[in-house]
mmCIF file of C-alpha atoms in Angstrom:
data_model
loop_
_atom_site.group_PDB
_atom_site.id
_atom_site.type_symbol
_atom_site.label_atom_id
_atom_site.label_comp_id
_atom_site.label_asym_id
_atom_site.label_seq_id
_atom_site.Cartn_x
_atom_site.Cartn_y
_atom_site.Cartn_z
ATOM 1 C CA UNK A 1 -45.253 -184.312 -99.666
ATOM 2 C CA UNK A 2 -41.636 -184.857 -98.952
ATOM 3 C CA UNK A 3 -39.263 -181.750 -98.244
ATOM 4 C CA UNK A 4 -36.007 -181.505 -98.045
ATOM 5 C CA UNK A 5 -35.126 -184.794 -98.961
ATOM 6 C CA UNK A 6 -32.666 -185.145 -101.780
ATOM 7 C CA UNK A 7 -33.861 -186.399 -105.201
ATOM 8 C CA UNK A 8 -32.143 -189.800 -107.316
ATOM 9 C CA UNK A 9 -32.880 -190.059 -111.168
ATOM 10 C CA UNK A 10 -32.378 -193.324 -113.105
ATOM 11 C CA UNK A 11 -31.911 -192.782 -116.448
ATOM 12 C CA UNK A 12 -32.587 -196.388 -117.170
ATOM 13 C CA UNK A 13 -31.404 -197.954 -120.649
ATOM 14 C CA UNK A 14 -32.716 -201.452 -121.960
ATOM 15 C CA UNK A 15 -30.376 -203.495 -123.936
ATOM 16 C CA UNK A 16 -32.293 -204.022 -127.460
ATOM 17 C CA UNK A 17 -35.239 -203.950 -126.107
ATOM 18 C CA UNK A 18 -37.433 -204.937 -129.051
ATOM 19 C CA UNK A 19 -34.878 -207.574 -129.853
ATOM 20 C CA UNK A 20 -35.287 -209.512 -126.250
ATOM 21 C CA UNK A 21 -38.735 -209.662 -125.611
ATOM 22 C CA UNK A 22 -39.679 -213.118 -124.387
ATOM 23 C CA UNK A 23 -42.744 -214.410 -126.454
ATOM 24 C CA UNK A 24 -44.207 -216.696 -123.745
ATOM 25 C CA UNK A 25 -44.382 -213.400 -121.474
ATOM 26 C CA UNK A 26 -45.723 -211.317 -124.337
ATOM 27 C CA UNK A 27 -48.499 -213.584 -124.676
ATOM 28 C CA UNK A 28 -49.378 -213.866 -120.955
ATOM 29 C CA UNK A 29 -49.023 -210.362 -120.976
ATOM 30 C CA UNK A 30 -51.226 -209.941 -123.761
ATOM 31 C CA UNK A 31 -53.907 -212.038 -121.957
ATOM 32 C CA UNK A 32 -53.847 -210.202 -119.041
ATOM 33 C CA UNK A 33 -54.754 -207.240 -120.270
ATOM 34 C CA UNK A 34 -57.841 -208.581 -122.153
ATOM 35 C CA UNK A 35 -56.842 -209.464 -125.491
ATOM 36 C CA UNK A 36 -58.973 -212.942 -126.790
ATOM 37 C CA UNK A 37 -57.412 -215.747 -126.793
ATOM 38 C CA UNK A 38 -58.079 -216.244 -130.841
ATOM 39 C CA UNK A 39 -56.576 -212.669 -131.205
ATOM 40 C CA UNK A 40 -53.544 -213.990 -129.528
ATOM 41 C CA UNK A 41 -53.292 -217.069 -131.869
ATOM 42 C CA UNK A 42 -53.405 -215.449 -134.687
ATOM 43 C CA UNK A 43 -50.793 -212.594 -133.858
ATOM 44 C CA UNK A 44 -48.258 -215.046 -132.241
ATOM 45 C CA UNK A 45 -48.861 -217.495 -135.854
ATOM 46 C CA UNK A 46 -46.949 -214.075 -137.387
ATOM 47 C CA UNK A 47 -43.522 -215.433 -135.183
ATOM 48 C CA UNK A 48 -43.812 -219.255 -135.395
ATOM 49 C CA UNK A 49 -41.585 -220.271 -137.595
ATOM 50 C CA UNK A 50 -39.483 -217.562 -137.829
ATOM 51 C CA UNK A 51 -36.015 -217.839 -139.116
ATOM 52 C CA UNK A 52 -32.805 -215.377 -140.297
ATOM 53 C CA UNK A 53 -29.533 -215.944 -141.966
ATOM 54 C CA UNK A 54 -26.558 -213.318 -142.934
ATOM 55 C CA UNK A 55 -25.226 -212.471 -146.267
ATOM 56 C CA UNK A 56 -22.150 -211.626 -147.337
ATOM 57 C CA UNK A 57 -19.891 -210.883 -149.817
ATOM 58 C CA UNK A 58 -18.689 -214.595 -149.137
ATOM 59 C CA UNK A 59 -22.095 -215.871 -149.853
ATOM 60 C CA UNK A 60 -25.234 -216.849 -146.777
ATOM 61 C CA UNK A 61 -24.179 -217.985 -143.494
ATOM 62 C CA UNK A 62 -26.899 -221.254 -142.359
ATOM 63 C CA UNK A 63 -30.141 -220.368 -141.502
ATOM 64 C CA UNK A 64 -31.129 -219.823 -137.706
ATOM 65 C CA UNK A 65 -33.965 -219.907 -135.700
ATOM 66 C CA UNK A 66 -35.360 -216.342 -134.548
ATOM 67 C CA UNK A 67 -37.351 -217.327 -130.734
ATOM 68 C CA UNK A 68 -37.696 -214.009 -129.488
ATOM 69 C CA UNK A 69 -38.318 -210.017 -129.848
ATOM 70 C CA UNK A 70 -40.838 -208.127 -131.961
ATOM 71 C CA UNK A 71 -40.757 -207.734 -135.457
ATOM 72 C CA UNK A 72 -38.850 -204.145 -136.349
ATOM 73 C CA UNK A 73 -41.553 -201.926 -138.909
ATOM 74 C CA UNK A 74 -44.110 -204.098 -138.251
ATOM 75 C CA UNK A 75 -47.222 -201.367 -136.952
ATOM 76 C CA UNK A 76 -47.829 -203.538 -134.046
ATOM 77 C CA UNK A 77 -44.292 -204.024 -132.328
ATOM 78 C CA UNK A 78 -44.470 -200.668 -130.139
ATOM 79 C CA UNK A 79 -47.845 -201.808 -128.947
ATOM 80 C CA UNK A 80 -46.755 -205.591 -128.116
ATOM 81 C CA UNK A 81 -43.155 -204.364 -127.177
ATOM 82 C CA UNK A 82 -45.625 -201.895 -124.332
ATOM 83 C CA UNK A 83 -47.675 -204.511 -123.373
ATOM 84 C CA UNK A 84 -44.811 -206.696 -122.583
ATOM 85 C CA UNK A 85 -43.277 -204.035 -120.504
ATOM 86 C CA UNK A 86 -45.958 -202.990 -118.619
ATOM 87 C CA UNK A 87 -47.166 -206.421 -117.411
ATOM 88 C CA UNK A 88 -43.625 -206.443 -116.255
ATOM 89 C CA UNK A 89 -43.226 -202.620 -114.431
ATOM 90 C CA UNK A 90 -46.823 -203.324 -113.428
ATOM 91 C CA UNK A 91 -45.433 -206.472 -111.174
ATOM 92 C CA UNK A 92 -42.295 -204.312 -110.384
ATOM 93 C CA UNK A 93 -44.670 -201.470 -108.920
ATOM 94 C CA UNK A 94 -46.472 -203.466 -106.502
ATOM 95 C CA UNK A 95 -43.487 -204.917 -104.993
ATOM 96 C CA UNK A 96 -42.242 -201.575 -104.557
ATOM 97 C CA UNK A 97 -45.418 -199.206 -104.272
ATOM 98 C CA UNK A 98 -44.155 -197.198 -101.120
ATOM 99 C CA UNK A 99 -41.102 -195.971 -102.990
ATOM 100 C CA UNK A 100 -40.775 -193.167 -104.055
ATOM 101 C CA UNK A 101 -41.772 -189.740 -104.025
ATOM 102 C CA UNK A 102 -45.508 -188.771 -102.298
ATOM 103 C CA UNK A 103 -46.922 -186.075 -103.926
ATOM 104 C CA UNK A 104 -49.650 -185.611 -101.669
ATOM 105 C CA UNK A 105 -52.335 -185.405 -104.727
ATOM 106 C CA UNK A 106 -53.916 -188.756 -104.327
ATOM 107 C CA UNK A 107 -52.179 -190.142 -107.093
ATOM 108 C CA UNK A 108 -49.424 -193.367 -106.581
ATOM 109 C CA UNK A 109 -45.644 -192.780 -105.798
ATOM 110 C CA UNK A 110 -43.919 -190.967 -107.946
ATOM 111 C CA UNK A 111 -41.172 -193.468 -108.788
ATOM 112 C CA UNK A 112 -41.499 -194.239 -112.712
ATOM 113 C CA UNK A 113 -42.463 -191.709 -115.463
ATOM 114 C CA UNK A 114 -41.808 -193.622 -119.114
ATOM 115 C CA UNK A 115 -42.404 -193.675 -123.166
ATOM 116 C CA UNK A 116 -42.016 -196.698 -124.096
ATOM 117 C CA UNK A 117 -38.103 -198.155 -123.450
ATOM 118 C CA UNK A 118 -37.353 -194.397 -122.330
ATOM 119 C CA UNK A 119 -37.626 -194.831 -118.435
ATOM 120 C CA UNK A 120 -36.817 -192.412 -115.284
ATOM 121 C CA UNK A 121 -36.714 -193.721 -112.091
ATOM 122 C CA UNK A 122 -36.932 -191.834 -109.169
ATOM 123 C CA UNK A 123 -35.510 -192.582 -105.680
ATOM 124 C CA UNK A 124 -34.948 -190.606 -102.455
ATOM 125 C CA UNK A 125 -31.569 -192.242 -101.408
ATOM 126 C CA UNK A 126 -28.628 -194.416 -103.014
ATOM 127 C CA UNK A 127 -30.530 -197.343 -100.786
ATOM 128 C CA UNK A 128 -33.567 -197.262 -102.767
ATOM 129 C CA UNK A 129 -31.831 -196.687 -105.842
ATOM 130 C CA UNK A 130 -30.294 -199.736 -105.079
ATOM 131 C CA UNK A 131 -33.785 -201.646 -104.027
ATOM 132 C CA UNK A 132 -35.803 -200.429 -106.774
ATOM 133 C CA UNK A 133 -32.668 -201.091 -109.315
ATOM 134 C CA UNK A 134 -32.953 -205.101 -107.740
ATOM 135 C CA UNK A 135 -36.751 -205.695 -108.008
ATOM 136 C CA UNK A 136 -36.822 -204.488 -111.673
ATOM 137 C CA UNK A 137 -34.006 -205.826 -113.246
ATOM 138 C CA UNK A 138 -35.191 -209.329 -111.964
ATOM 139 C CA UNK A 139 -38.829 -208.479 -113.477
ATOM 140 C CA UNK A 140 -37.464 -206.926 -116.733
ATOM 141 C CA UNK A 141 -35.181 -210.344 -116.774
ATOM 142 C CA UNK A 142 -38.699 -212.680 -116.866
ATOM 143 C CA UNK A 143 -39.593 -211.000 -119.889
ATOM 144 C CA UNK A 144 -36.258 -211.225 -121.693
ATOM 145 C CA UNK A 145 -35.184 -207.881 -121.045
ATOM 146 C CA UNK A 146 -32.186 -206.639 -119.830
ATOM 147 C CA UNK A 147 -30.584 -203.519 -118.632
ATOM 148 C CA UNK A 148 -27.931 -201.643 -120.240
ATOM 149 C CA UNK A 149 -25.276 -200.527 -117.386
ATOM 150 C CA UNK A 150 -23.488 -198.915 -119.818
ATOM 151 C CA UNK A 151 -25.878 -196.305 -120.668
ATOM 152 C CA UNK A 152 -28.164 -196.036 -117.854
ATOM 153 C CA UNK A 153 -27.021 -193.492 -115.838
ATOM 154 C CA UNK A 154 -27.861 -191.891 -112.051
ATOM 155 C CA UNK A 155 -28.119 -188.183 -111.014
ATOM 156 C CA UNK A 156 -28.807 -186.821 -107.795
ATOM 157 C CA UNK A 157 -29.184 -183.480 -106.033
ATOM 158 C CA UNK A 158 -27.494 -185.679 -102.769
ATOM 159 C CA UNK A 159 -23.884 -183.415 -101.842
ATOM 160 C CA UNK A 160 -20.771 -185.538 -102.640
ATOM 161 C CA UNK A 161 -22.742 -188.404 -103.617
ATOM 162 C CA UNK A 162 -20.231 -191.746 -104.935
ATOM 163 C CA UNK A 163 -19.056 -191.701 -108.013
ATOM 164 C CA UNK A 164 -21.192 -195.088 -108.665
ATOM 165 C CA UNK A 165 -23.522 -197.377 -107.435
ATOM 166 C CA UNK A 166 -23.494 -200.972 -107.964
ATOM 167 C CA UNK A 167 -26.467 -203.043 -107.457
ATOM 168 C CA UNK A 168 -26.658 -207.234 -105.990
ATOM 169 C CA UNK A 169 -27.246 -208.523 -109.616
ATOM 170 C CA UNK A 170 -23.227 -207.098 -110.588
ATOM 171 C CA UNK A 171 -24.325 -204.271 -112.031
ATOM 172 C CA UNK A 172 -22.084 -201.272 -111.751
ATOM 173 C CA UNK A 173 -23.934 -197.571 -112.747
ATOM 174 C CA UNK A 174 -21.814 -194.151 -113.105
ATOM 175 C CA UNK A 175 -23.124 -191.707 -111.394
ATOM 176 C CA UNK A 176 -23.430 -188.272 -113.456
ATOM 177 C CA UNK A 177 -21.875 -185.016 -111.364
ATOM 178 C CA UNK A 178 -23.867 -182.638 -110.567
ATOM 179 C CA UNK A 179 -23.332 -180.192 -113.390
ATOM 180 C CA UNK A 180 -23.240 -182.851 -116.223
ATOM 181 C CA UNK A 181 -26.650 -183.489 -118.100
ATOM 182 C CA UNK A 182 -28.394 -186.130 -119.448
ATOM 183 C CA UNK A 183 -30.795 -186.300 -122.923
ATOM 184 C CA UNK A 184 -34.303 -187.723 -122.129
ATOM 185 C CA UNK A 185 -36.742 -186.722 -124.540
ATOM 186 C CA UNK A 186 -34.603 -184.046 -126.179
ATOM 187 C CA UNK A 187 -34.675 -182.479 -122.543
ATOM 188 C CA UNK A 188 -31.239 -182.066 -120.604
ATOM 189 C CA UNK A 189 -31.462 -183.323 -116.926
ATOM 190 C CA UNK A 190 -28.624 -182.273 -114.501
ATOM 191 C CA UNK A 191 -28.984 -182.258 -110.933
ATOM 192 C CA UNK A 192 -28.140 -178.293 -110.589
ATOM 193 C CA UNK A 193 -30.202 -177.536 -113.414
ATOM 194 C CA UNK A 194 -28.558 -176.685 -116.870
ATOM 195 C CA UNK A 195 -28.376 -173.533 -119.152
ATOM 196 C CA UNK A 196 -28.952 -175.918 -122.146
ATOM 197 C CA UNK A 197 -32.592 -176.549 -121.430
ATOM 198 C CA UNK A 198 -33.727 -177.818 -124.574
ATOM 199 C CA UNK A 199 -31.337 -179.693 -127.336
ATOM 200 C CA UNK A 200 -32.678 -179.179 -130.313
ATOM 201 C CA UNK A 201 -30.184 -180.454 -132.424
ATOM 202 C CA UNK A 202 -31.846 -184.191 -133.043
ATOM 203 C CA UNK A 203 -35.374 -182.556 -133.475
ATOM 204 C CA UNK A 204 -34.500 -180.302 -136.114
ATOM 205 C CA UNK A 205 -32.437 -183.295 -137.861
ATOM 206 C CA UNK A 206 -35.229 -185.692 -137.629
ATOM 207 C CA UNK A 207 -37.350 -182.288 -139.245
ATOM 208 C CA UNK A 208 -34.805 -181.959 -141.984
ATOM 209 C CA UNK A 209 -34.713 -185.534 -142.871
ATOM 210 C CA UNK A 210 -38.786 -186.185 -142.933
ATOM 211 C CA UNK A 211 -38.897 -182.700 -145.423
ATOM 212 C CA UNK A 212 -35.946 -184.333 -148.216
ATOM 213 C CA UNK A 213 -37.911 -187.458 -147.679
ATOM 214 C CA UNK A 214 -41.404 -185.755 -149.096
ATOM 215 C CA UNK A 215 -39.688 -182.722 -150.424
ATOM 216 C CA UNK A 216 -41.204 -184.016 -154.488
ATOM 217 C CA UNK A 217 -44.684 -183.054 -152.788
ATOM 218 C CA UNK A 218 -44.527 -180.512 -150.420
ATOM 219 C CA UNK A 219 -42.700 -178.197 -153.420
ATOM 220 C CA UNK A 220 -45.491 -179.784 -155.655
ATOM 221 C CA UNK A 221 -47.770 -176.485 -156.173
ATOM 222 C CA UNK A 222 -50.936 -178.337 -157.753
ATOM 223 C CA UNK A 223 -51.141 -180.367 -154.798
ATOM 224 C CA UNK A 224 -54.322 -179.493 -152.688
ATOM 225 C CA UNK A 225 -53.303 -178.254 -149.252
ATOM 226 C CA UNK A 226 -56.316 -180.968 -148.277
ATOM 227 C CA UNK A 227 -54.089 -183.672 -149.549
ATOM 228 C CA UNK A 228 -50.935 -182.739 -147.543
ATOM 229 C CA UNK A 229 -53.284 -182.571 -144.425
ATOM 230 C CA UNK A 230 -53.867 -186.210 -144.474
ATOM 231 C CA UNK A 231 -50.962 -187.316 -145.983
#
């Protein structure tokens, strides 16, 4: 297990994610991991032919062609947008495999914990920052994603580490001081630790809204507690 060594967090952000994703890649990817063939025809027959337009109060702009991203509200976008991303980390990992952190429990490298868009990164050095930070923006890039250098941020436990690091592809990230946190998961992440562990400020707004939204039933008294259970 490694000791001693100082830690690197990526706070990685993708640029509208479900908005990017490259359909040729989410079918390959959807392949790959054993979806039929048929299945495949029939989900990607839901995009063909896809089109948008804008209105205004000055009337409809021209109709456009829409040639890539998932479908926001649709049930199955997380699960294609996740597909699509892991066929892509999954290349990523084995170019990069012996990065990382070695927990000694048998398990891979510790380099990539992630829900979804919502990815951490973990490095041992500015260096590997810097090679892991190459390798994946060039996979994310085959499948139409991109990073967001704008919000994806670096912390470290390194002393006086630089204020950023800029990777080959242009790409200039800030990194955090040591003191300053960062929100993943309604978590705060600092290097030297924080005394606001938990931020429950978006959880308990997220609560409020989902109660006004069914507030009519759950203040309904004849309704059968059975009923809300399943609702």
């Amino acid at each position: 297990m490694d000791v001693g060594i100082p830690v690197w967090v990526v706070s990685l952000n993708l640029s509208k994610a479900f908005d990017h994703v490259h359909w040729p890649a989410l079918w390959k990817s959807l392949l790959e991991q054993g979806i039929s063939e048929h299945m495949i025809w029939k989900i990607s027959k839901l995009y063909d032919g896809q089109f948008g337009e804008v209105i205004g109060s000055t009337g409809r702009s021209r109709k456009f062609n829409i040639t890539g991203g998932v479908r926001q509200g649709c049930v199955l976008s997380p699960r294609l947008f996740c597909a699509v991303l892991h066929f892509a980390m999954r290349k990523w990992r084995m170019k990069v495999g012996d990065l990382g952190f070695d927990l000694s429990d048998g398990m891979p490298q510790l380099i990539d914990p992630r829900f979804a868009d919502d990815i951490l990164l973990f490095a041992r050095s500015a260096m590997e920052v810097r090679k892991l930070l190459d390798s994946l923006v060039a996979e994310l890039s085959e499948v139409g994603l991109l990073l967001n250098a704008y919000k994806t941020v670096v912390l470290t436990s390194q002393s006086q580490p630089p204020s950023t690091i800029t990777i080959d592809h242009g790409v200039t990230l800030a990194v955090l001081p040591g003191n300053v946190a960062q929100k993943w998961f309604g978590c705060m992440l600092a290097a030297y630790g924080s005394e606001k562990k938990l931020d429950l400020q978006f959880p308990l707004q997220q609560a409020a809204k989902a109660y006004h939204a069914n507030k009519w039933i759950l203040e309904d008294r004849t309704v059968p507690i059975s009923q809300l259970m399943g609702a």
